Amino acid sequence: MSSRGSPRTGPYSALNNSPSRSGSLLSSSSHGVLRRESSQTFEGAITDSPYPRANSQISHSISEKYSLSPDIRAWGSDLSSDLVESDDVLHNPNQRDRSSGSWNSRGLTNVGCLLILALSILALFVGYPALTYARAKAPEAVGLNLGGAFNASGQIPQIGNYGLVDLDTPKDAWSRKSLRDGSDMVLVFSDEFNTDGRTFYPGDDPYWEAHDINYWATNNLEWYDPAALTTKNGALHITLEEKKTHNLWNKFCFTGGYIEANVRLPGINNVAGLWPAVWTLGNLGRAGFGASLEGMWPYSYDACDVGTVANQSRNGLPIYSITEGDAKYGGSLSYLPGQKLSRCTCPGEEHPGPVHPDGTYVGRSAPEIDVIEPQVGRGANGLLKGEVSQSAQYAPFDKSYEWKHTAQNMKIYNASASKLNGFVGNIVQQAASVVTDTNQRCYQLLEDCYSIYAFEYKPGFDGAYVTWLSDNKLAWTLEAAGFGANALTEISARPVPQEPMYIIVNLGMSPNFGDIDFEHLTFPAVMEIDYIRVYQPSDSINIGCDPEDFPTKAYIEKHVDAYMNYNLTDWRPGKGGYGQPFPKNSFLGEC
């Protein structure tokens, strides 16, 4: 193709019968290639030649042999050399086109498309698997809600109705007065359970998490299964089928204040065997995970003396720790292994802190305060009736588990409905407990009603207390002095729990809690929770599982296996143990 013009004006243009045409005559070579033979000028058609016909034999033979194209100029076509047609760029490239770089708009588009394609492939085959793995591991993270209203690892979503205060909580319930002095308290946590169909498998819910374990520590007969928990008709339903708990461990904690639960109890009020509960536990112990609890529950202690050591005795002393305890165990007072994270911890030993001004560690533990543990008792008329035990668990222990329940240290508001619990303790716990009648109608198999159970507490020593409510009525109060120092067992005062506490709700059954009437129990048994709310004084709000004065985050993360593996039954080395020693104890001369 010539570069000098359009193919229509080149040297290979065909001739036709039009007059006054100049051009090249084409013929076929022996090689089948068109070539230029000669150049002639025709003044007219061959038939108009002035020469004799005989002399026109070649022309006649050409016209007879070939059918020549007509002259397209006769059709009005523009054959000028400077004519630019729309398709010229396809066969007549511009020199500048060949010299242009790749960073023009077309090049950038190509590179951009390739880059997007590469990133998409990486996202599909690298990013998506990594994200899936990270999300699958998220429920096992232990930095949930540590030290504030939101979790330290960012796992609580800031969407919808997931604040600490449920937006469904009635506005008139966003504050209340203290039971103690009438001071103002504000709502710091609530869950109304109004959204039906919630599930509580690990990672499903920002606050609650159901366990999939057997609660062996209290000899429970059931297997706790997350499938047994859901929300329906505006309430949390916990079902016990001849089939744990869900809790806020390491997700929401509070120190001091008021907790209230509106509950419909499972079963019926006169058939024994079920063990429902709403309770709180210090965050350094995880319910059902034995390794995390050894040497931690139910201690509430910040002194360095014999109360921190195993069996609450040293070299057979004090004598009351050997002879004035549980008769089933030869009079031994305590079988506890000693307070693991005590004030006696030697300098440099592992301890979550903090440190007192004198350089000793603050005694740390996993104390327990119960909102309710319902049971079946017998009234004065001999008939069975529903009751609730409302208690705090303590260690170390008083002689014969007898705390100072004097008129100054214990107040029962209605003696006809409440009485001191006959159970005071055993080799693993001491209980300050009062039993109070329930609302006898608010049970699963009776009426569709709920009853409010609650406690308010102030942690510490001076002025500290716990006050319980049953059926929204004052039941009893425990003053901190009730667990003051005991010279007979040579122990110091035990404070009202100062640890950040988390909330547990469960429904189980165990012979440890009382007789089980299998003949009359009805399954499935369902406990319903209409709501749970937590209030604190408006001038001293203290929520979060990792407060500065009682930190837990770093310690839990360092020993995460002890808090995640329920098959580890002990902290110390041995079969089923986590394999870590207790810190050395200065009282035992180990520093």
PDB file of N, CA and C in Angstrom, residues 408-413 465-469 474-480:
ATOM      1  N   GLN A 408     -25.787  -5.752 114.639  1.00  0.00           N
ATOM      2  CA  GLN A 408     -25.075  -4.647 113.999  1.00  0.00           C
ATOM      3  C   GLN A 408     -24.576  -5.023 112.600  1.00  0.00           C
ATOM      4  N   ASN A 409     -24.336  -6.305 112.385  1.00  0.00           N
ATOM      5  CA  ASN A 409     -23.730  -6.753 111.128  1.00  0.00           C
ATOM      6  C   ASN A 409     -24.720  -7.397 110.161  1.00  0.00           C
ATOM      7  N   MET A 410     -25.913  -7.710 110.620  1.00  0.00           N
ATOM      8  CA  MET A 410     -26.908  -8.340 109.766  1.00  0.00           C
ATOM      9  C   MET A 410     -28.279  -7.760 110.078  1.00  0.00           C
ATOM     10  N   LYS A 411     -28.994  -7.391 109.031  1.00  0.00           N
ATOM     11  CA  LYS A 411     -30.353  -6.900 109.226  1.00  0.00           C
ATOM     12  C   LYS A 411     -31.300  -7.663 108.315  1.00  0.00           C
ATOM     13  N   ILE A 412     -32.290  -8.325 108.902  1.00  0.00           N
ATOM     14  CA  ILE A 412     -33.348  -8.990 108.149  1.00  0.00           C
ATOM     15  C   ILE A 412     -34.592  -8.117 108.246  1.00  0.00           C
ATOM     16  N   TYR A 413     -35.160  -7.754 107.112  1.00  0.00           N
ATOM     17  CA  TYR A 413     -36.232  -6.757 107.080  1.00  0.00           C
ATOM     18  C   TYR A 413     -37.614  -7.348 107.344  1.00  0.00           C
ATOM     19  N   TYR A 465     -20.946  -2.749 102.453  1.00  0.00           N
ATOM     20  CA  TYR A 465     -22.142  -3.532 102.766  1.00  0.00           C
ATOM     21  C   TYR A 465     -22.660  -4.217 101.507  1.00  0.00           C
ATOM     22  N   VAL A 466     -23.599  -5.155 101.696  1.00  0.00           N
ATOM     23  CA  VAL A 466     -24.398  -5.736 100.613  1.00  0.00           C
ATOM     24  C   VAL A 466     -25.839  -5.798 101.107  1.00  0.00           C
ATOM     25  N   THR A 467     -26.772  -5.320 100.297  1.00  0.00           N
ATOM     26  CA  THR A 467     -28.201  -5.392 100.620  1.00  0.00           C
ATOM     27  C   THR A 467     -28.935  -6.098  99.487  1.00  0.00           C
ATOM     28  N   TRP A 468     -29.755  -7.093  99.845  1.00  0.00           N
ATOM     29  CA  TRP A 468     -30.474  -7.882  98.840  1.00  0.00           C
ATOM     30  C   TRP A 468     -31.966  -7.544  98.839  1.00  0.00           C
ATOM     31  N   LEU A 469     -32.590  -7.702  97.662  1.00  0.00           N
ATOM     32  CA  LEU A 469     -34.032  -7.594  97.501  1.00  0.00           C
ATOM     33  C   LEU A 469     -34.577  -8.904  96.942  1.00  0.00           C
ATOM     34  N   LEU A 474     -37.072  -5.329 100.238  1.00  0.00           N
ATOM     35  CA  LEU A 474     -35.835  -5.495 100.996  1.00  0.00           C
ATOM     36  C   LEU A 474     -35.849  -6.826 101.735  1.00  0.00           C
ATOM     37  N   ALA A 475     -34.768  -7.594 101.573  1.00  0.00           N
ATOM     38  CA  ALA A 475     -34.674  -8.898 102.233  1.00  0.00           C
ATOM     39  C   ALA A 475     -33.705  -8.840 103.409  1.00  0.00           C
ATOM     40  N   TRP A 476     -32.421  -8.526 103.119  1.00  0.00           N
ATOM     41  CA  TRP A 476     -31.480  -8.446 104.235  1.00  0.00           C
ATOM     42  C   TRP A 476     -30.235  -7.676 103.838  1.00  0.00           C
ATOM     43  N   THR A 477     -29.459  -7.269 104.851  1.00  0.00           N
ATOM     44  CA  THR A 477     -28.220  -6.520 104.651  1.00  0.00           C
ATOM     45  C   THR A 477     -27.085  -7.162 105.432  1.00  0.00           C
ATOM     46  N   LEU A 478     -25.933  -7.266 104.775  1.00  0.00           N
ATOM     47  CA  LEU A 478     -24.688  -7.727 105.390  1.00  0.00           C
ATOM     48  C   LEU A 478     -23.744  -6.538 105.495  1.00  0.00           C
ATOM     49  N   GLU A 479     -23.267  -6.265 106.688  1.00  0.00           N
ATOM     50  CA  GLU A 479     -22.270  -5.216 106.899  1.00  0.00           C
ATOM     51  C   GLU A 479     -20.874  -5.822 106.833  1.00  0.00           C
ATOM     52  N   ALA A 480     -19.906  -5.025 106.351  1.00  0.00           N
ATOM     53  CA  ALA A 480     -18.540  -5.528 106.198  1.00  0.00           C
ATOM     54  C   ALA A 480     -17.969  -6.045 107.507  1.00  0.00           C
TER      55      ALA A 480
END
